[in-house]
Short mmCIF file of C-alpha atoms (C1' of nucleotides) in Angstrom, two decimals:
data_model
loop_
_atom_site.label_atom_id
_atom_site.label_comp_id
_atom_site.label_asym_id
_atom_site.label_seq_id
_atom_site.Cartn_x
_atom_site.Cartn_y
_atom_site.Cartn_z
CA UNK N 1 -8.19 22.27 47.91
CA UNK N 2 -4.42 22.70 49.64
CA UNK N 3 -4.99 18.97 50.76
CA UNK N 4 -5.46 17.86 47.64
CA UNK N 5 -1.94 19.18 46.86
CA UNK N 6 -0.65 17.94 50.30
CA UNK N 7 -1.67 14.87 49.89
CA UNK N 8 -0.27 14.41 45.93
CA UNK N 9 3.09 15.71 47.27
CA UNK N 10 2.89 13.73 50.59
CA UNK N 11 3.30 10.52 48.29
CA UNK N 12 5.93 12.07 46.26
CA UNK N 13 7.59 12.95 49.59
CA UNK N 14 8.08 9.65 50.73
CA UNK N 15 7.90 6.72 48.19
CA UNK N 16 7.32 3.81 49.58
CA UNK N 17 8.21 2.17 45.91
CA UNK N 18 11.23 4.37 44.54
CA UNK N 19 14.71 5.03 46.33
CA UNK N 20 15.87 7.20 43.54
CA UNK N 21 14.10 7.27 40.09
CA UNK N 22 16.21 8.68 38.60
CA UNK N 23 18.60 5.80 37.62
CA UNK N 24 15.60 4.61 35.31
CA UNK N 25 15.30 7.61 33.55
CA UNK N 26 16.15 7.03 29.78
CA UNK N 27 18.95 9.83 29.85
CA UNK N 28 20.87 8.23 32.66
CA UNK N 29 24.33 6.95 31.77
CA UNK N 30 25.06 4.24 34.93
CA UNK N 31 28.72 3.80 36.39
CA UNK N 32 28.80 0.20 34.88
CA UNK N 33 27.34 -0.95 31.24
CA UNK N 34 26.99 -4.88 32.21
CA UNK N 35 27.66 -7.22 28.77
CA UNK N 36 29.07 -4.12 26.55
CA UNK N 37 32.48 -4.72 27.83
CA UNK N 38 33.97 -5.61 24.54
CA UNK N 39 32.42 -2.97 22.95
CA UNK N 40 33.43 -0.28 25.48
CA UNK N 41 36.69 -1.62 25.33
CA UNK N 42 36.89 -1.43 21.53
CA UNK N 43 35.59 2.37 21.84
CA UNK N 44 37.95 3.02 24.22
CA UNK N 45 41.08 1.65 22.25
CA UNK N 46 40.37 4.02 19.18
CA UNK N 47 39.50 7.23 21.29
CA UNK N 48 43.23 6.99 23.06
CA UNK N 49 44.95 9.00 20.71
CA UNK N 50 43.11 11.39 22.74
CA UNK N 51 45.39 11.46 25.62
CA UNK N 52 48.48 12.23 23.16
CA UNK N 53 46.51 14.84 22.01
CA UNK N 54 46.50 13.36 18.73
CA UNK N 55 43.25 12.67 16.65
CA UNK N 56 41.43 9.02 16.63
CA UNK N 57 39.98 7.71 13.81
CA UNK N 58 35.86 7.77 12.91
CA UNK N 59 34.05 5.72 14.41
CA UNK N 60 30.59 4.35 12.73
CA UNK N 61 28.43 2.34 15.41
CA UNK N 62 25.18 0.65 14.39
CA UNK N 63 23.14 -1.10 16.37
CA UNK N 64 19.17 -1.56 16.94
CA UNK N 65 17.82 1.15 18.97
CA UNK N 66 18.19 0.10 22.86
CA UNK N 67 21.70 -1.65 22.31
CA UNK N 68 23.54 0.90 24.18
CA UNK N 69 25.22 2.15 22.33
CA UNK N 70 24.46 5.98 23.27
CA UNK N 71 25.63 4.54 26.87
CA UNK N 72 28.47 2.93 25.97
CA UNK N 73 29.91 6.33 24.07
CA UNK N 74 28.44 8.66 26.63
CA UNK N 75 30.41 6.90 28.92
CA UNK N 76 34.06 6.01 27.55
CA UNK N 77 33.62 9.57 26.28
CA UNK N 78 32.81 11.13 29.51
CA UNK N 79 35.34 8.83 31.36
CA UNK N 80 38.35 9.64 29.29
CA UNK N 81 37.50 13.38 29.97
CA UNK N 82 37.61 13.22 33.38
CA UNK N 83 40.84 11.35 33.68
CA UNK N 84 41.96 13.92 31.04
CA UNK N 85 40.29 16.93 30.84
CA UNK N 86 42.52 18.90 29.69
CA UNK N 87 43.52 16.92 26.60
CA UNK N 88 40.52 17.24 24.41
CA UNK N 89 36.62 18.42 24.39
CA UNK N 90 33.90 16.53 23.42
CA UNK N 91 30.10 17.42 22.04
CA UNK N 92 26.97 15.11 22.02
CA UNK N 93 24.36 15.89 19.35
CA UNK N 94 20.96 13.80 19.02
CA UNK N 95 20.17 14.30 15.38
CA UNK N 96 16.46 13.80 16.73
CA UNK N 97 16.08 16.77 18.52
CA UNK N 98 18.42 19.03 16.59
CA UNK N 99 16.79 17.57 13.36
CA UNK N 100 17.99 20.38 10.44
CA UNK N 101 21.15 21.07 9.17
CA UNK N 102 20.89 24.42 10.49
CA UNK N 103 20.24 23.25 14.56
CA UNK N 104 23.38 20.81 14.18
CA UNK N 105 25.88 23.44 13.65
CA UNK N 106 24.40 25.77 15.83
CA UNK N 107 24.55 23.57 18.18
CA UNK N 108 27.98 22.57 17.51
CA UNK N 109 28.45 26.20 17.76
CA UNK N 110 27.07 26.71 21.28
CA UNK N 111 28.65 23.64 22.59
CA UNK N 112 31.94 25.70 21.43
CA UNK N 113 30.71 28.46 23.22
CA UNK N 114 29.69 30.58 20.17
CA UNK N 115 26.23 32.41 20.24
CA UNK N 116 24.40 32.57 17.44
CA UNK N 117 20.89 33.11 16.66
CA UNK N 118 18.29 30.20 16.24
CA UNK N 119 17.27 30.97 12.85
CA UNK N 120 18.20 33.48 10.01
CA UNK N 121 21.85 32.90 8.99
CA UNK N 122 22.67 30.98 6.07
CA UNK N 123 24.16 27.29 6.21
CA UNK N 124 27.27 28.77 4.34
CA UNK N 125 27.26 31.52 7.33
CA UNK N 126 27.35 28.92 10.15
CA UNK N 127 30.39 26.71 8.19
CA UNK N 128 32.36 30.12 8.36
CA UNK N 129 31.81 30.29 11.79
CA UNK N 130 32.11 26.80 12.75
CA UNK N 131 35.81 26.53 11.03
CA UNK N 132 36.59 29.69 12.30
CA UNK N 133 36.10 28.29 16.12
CA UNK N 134 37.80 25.20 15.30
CA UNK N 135 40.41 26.87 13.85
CA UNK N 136 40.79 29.14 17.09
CA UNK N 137 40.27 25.92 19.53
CA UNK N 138 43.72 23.85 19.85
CA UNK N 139 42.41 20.76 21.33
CA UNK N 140 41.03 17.79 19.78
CA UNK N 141 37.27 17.63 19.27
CA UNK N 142 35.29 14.68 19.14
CA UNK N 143 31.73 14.95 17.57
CA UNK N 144 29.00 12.51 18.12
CA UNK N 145 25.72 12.32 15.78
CA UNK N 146 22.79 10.38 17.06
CA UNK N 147 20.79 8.76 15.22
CA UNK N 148 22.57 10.53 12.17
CA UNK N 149 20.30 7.53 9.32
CA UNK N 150 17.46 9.75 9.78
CA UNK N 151 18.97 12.72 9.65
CA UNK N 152 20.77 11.68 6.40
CA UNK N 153 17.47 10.21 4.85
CA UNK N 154 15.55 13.66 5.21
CA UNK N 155 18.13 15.58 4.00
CA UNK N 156 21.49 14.28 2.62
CA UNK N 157 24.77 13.51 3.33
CA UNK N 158 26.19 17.14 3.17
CA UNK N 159 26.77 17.99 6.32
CA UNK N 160 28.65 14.78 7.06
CA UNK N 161 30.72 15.59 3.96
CA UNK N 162 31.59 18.88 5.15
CA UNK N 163 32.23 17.84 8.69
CA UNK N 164 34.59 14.82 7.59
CA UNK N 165 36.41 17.50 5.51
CA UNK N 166 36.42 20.11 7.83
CA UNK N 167 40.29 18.33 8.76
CA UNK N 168 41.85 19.63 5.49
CA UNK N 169 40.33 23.64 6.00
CA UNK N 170 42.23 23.66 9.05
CA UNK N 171 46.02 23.78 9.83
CA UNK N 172 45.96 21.13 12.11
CA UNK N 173 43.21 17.75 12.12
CA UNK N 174 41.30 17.43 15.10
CA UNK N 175 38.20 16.52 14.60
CA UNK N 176 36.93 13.51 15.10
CA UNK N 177 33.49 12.63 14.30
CA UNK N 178 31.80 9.47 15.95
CA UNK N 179 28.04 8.65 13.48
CA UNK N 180 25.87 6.66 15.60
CA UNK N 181 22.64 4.92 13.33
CA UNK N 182 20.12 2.00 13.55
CA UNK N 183 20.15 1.35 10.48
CA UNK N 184 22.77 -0.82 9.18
CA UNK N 185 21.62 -0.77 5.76
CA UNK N 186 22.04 3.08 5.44
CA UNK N 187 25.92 3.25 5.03
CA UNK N 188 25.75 2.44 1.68
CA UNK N 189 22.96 5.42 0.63
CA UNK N 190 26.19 7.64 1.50
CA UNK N 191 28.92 9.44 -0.60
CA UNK N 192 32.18 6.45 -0.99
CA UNK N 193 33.93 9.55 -0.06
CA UNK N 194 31.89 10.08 3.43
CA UNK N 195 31.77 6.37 3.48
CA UNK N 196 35.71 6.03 3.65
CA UNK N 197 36.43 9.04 6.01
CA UNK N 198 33.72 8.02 8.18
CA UNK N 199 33.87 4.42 8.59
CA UNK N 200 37.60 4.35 9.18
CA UNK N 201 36.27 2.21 12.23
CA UNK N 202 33.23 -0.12 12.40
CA UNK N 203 31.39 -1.00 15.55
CA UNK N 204 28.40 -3.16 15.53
CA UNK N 205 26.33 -3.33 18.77
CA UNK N 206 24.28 -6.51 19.08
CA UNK N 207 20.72 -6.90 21.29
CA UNK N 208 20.56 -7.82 24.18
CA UNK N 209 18.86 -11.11 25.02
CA UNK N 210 16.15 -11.87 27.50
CA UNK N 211 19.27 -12.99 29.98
CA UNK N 212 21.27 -9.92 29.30
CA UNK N 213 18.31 -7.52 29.85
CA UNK N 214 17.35 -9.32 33.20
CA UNK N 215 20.85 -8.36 34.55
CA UNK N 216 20.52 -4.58 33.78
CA UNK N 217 17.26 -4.60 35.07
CA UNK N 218 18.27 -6.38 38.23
CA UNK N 219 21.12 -3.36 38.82
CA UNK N 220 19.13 -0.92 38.31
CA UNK N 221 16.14 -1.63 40.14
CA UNK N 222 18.47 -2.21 42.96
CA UNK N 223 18.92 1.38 42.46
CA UNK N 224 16.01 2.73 41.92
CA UNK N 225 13.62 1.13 44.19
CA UNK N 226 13.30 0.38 47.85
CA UNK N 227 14.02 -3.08 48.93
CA UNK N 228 11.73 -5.49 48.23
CA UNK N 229 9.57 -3.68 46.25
CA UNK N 230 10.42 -5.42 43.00
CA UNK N 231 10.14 -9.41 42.53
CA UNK N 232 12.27 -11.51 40.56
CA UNK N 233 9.30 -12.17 38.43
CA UNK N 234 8.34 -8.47 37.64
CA UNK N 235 12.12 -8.10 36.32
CA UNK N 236 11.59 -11.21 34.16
CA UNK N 237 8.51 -10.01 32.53
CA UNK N 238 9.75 -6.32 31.59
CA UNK N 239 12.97 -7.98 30.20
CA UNK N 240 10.52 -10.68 28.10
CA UNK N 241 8.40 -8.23 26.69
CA UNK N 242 11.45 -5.92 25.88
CA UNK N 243 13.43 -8.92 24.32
CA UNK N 244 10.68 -9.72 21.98
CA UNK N 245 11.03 -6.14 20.86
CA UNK N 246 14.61 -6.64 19.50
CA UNK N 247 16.18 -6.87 22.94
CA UNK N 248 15.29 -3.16 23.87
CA UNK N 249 16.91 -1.98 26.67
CA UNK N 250 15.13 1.28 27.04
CA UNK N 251 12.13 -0.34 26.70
CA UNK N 252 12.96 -2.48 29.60
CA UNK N 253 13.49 -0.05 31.73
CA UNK N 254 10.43 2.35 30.47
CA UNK N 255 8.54 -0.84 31.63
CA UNK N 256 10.43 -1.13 34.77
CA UNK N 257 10.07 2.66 35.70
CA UNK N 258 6.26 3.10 34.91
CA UNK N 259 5.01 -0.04 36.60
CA UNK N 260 6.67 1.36 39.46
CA UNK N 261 4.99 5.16 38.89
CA UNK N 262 1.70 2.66 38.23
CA UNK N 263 1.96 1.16 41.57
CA UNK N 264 2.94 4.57 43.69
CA UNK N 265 -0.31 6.21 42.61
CA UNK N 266 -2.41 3.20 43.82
CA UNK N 267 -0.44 3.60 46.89
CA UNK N 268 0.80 -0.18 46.62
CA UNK N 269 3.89 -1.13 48.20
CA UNK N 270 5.03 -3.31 45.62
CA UNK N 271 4.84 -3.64 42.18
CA UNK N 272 2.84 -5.50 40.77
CA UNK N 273 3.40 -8.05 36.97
CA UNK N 274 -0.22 -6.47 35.95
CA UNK N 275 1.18 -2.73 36.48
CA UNK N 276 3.69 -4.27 33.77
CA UNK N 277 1.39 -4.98 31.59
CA UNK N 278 -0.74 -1.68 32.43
CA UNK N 279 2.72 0.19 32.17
CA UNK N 280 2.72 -1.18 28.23
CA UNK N 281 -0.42 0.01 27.15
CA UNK N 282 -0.01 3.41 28.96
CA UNK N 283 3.12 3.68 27.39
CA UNK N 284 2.17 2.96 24.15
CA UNK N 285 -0.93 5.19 24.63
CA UNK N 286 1.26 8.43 25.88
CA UNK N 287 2.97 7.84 22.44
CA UNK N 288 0.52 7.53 19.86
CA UNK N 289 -1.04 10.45 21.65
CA UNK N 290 2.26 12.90 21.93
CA UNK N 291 2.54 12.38 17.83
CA UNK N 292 -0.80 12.47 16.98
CA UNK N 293 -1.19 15.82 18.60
CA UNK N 294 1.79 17.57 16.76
CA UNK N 295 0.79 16.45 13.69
CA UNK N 296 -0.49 18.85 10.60
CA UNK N 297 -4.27 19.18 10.23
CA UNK N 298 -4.22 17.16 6.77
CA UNK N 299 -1.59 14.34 8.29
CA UNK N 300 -4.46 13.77 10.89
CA UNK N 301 -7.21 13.96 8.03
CA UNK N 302 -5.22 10.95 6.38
CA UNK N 303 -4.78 9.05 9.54
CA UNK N 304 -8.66 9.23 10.08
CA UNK N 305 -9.36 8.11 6.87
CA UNK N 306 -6.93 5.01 7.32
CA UNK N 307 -8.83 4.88 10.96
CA UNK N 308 -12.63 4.94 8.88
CA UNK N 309 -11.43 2.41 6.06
CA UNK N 310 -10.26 -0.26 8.40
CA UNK N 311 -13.52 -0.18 9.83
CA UNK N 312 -14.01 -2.45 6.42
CA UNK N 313 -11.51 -5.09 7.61
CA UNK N 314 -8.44 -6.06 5.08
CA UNK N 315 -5.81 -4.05 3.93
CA UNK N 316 -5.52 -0.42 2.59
CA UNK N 317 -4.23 0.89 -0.64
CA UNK N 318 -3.00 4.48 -1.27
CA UNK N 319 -5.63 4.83 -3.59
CA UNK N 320 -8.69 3.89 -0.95
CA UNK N 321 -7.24 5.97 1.89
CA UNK N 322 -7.26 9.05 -0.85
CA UNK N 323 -10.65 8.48 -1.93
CA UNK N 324 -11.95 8.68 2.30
CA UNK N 325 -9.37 11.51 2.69
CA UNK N 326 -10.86 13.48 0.11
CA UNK N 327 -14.66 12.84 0.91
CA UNK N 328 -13.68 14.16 4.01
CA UNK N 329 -12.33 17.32 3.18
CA UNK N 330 -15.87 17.55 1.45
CA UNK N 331 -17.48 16.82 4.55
CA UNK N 332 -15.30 19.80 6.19
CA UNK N 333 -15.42 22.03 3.56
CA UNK N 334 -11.32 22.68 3.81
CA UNK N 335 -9.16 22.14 0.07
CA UNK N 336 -7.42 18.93 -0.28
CA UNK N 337 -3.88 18.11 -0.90
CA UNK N 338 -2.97 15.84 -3.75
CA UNK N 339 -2.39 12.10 -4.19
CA UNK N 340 1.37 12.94 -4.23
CA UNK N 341 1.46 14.56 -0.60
CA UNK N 342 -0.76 11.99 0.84
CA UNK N 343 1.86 9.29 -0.34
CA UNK N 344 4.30 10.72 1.69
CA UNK N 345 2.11 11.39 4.67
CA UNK N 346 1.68 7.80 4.74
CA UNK N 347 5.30 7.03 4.47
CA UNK N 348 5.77 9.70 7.62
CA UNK N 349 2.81 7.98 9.66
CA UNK N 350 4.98 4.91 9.01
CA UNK N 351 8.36 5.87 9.87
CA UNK N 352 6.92 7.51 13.64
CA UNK N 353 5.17 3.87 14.07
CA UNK N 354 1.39 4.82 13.53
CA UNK N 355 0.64 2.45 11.02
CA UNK N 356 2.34 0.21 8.42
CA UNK N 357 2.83 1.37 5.02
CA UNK N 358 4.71 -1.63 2.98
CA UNK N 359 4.71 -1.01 -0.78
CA UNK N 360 3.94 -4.15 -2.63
CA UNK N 361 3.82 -5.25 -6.79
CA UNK N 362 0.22 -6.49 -7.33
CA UNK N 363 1.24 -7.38 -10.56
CA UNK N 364 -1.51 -6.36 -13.27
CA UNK N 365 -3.31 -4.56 -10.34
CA UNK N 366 -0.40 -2.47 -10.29
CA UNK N 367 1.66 -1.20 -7.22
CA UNK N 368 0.47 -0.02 -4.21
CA UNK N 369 1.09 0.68 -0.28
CA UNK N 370 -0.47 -1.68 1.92
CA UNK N 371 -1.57 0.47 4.73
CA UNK N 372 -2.76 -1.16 7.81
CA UNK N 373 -3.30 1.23 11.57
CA UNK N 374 -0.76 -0.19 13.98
CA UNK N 375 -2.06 1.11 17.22
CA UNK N 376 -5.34 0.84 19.03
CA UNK N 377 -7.85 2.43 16.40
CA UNK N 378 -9.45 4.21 19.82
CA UNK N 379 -7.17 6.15 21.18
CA UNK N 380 -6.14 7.45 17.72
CA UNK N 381 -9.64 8.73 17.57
CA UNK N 382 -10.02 10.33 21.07
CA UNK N 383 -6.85 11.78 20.36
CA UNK N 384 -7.71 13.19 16.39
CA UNK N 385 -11.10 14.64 18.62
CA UNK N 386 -9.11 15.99 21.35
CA UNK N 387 -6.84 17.70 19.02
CA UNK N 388 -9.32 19.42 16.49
CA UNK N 389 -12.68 20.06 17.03
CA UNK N 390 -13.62 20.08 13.52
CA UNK N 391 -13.66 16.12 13.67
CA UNK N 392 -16.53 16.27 16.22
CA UNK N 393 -18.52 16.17 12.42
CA UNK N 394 -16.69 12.82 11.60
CA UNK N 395 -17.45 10.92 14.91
CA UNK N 396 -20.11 12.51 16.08
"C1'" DC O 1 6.16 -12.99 -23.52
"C1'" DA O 2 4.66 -8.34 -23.72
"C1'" DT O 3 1.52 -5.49 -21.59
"C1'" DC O 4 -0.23 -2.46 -18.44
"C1'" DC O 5 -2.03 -1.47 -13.76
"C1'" DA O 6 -1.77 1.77 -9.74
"C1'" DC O 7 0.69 3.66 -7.91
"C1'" DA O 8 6.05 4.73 -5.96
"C1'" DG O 9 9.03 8.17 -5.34
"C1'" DG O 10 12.71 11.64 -7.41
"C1'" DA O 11 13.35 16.57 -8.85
"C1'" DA O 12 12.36 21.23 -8.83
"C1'" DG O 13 10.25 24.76 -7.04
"C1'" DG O 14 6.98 27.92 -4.55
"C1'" DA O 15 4.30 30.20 -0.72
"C1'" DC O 16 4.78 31.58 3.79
"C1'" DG O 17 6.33 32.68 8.35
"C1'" DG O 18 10.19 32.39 11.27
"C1'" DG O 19 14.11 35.25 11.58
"C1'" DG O 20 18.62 37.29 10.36
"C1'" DG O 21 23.10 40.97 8.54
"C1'" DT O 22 24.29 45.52 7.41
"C1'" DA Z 1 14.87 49.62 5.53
"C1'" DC Z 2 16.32 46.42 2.64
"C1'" DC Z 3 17.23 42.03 0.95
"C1'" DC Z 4 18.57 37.43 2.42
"C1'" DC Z 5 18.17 32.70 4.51
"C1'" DC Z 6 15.88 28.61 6.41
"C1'" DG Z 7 12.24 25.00 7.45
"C1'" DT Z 8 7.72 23.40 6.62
"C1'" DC Z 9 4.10 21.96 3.65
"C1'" DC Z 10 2.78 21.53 -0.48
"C1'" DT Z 11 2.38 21.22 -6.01
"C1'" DT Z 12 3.65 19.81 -10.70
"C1'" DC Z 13 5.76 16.91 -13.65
"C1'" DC Z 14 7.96 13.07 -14.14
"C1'" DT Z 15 10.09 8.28 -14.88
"C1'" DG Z 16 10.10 3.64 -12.89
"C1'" DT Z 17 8.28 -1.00 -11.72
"C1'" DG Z 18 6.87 -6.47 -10.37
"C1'" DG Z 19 4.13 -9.59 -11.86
"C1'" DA Z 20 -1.02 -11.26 -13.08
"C1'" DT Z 21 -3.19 -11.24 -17.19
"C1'" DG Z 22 -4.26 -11.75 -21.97
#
DNA sequence: CATCCACAGGAAGGACGGGGGT
DNA sequence: ACCCCCGTCCTTCCTGTGGATG
């Protein structure tokens, strides 16, 4: 048995594919940001204040997901605090992961150094608090949301209201507040009054073309692999497939990465264009299957009846998908939710990218959601079986 | 040109289980 | 011990709607 586990770390030991994988890893912020210049420079320009000790202006940056821009204000914002650490402090939030109102300012606490418990305070509670820090801190803090139009479509725009008036609670402004969002369109859901504070400065990050994407791939594999492991052509095809996704870097360099995991356990010495293409799929699989598995029992009782229904071919409507989803609580025996819930199931399944819900007039046939499965219909159902055994009685 | 379909999706609220402060 | 708060799912009730049809 121990040389089973010898021989799995052996390879880990010494790669024969990857110097360091690390620079591929999605988290990584590299020393150089090739073809954002402008936009790190325009960052940069509005955070100086920062070495007066003064406070900069709001910044709003939109941009498709994979632009960089994450990177770019990771890095101007971790580069001005090392030539000036003493001048201000800085705190990164990913409105993803800290996805309630309550996790954002306790994590804005803890970044301040603050302790508080994960759950049972009230939002009013952890305001007090928060000020109260602030108040007590004398340097200029600069607060970045991630990925803040979700955030802001779940819930509202309270908390950036609050933040972006936090300024006039305290003697003295210093807070800064830097909103990063994909979605360009969502500025104008928000409050004129969050709208003005917030956007006092604009940034708009454009993809990267198949060009650009070959150039940050070239860097980084020059990092991250051994020589000669990588061809020119492998590069070209993760930056092709990632440019037809909206110029993607991330995506690029998931590509890049798990070819190169694909071709270390075959024990290849190079990487292949076909691991590429394997690296897609497995991608895509590990995916579908990580948000299948967290989903509620009746979200996954929807998304098999979408999965049985396209078995018929064409197009879904809310009302079909119902109709299966309720047959098969009567084939499992549990109560079923209503029409209402299952509406917005179908809107979640949409926004995490399992299938396509587009609402559409059908004129006298009235309006509906056109619901089409947007993954491979198999691996949804291994992973529905995997996950709950009571839909060993639906594919049996 | 009005009608009317088949839902969309907002608002309010509730049950429940996680966990507080005092 | 007491009462409070939050997030997650969910319900009930509701008003709104683009365009094929009569």
């Amino acid at each position: 048995m121990s040389d089973i586990i010898d021989e799995v770390i052996s390879t880990f030991r010494v790669s024969s594919i990857f110097k360091n994988r690390d620079y591929l890893m999605p988290d990584y912020v590299p020393d150089e940001l090739p073809h954002r210049e402008e936009q790190i420079r325009k960052v940069a320009s509005i955070l100086a204040p920062l070495y007066r000790g003064e406070k900069p202006n709001n910044i709003f940056i939109y941009g498709l997901t994979g632009t960089g821009k994450t990177a770019v204000t990771k890095f101007v914002l971790s580069n001005l605090h090392r030539k000036f650490p003493e001048k201000f402090r800085y705190i990164y939030i990913n409105t993803r992961q800290s996805d309630t109102p309550y996790r954002i300012l306790a994590d804005l606490l803890e970044a301040l150094s603050i302790k508080v418990p994960f759950t049972g305070l009230s939002i009013a509670e952890l305001y007090r608090r928060l000020i109260k820090a602030i108040n007590e801190y004398n340097l200029p803090i600069v607060i970045v949301l991630d990925e803040i139009d979700a955030f802001i479509k779940k819930y509202n725009d309270d908390i950036l209201y609050r933040l972006s008036r936090i300024n006039s609670e305290i003697n003295k402004s210093k807070v800064s507040i830097i909103g990063i969002t994909n979605d360009v369109k969502f500025v104008d859901s928000l409050d004129p009054r969050v709208k003005s504070s917030l956007g006092e400065e604009e940034l708009v990050f454009p993809p990267y073309n198949a060009d650009e994407l070959e150039d940050i791939l070239r860097k980084r594999a020059q990092m991250a692999f051994n020589d000669g492991v990588v061809s020119d052509n492998v590069i070209k095809l993760c930056a092709a497939l990632a440019a037809r996704e909206h110029g993607d870097a991330r995506r690029a360099l998931d590509l890049l990465r798990v070819a190169g995991e694909i071709a270390e356990r075959l024990r290849d010495s190079k990487v292949k264009e076909e691991y590429v293409y394997i690296a897609k799929t497995e991608i895509e699989r590990d995916r579908v299957h990580d948000i299948i598995l967290t989903l509620p029992f009746h979200s996954k009782l929807v998304l098999a009846a979408v999965v049985l229904k396209s078995n018929d071919g064409g197009v879904l409507t809310t009302g079909a998908v119902y109709e299966e989803y309720l047959s098969l609580t009567r084939k499992l025996g549990v109560e079923a939710i209503t029409q209402r819930r299952v509406s917005d199931i179908l809107n979640e399944l949409d926004m995490v990218g399992i299938l396509t819900a587009k609402v559409v007039n059908r004129g006298r046939y009235g309006k509906t959601k056109e619901i089409k499965l947007a993954v491979d219909k198999n691996i949804v159902v291994k992973t529905l079986l995997e996950s709950d055994n009571r839909f060993a009685d639906i594919w049996s």
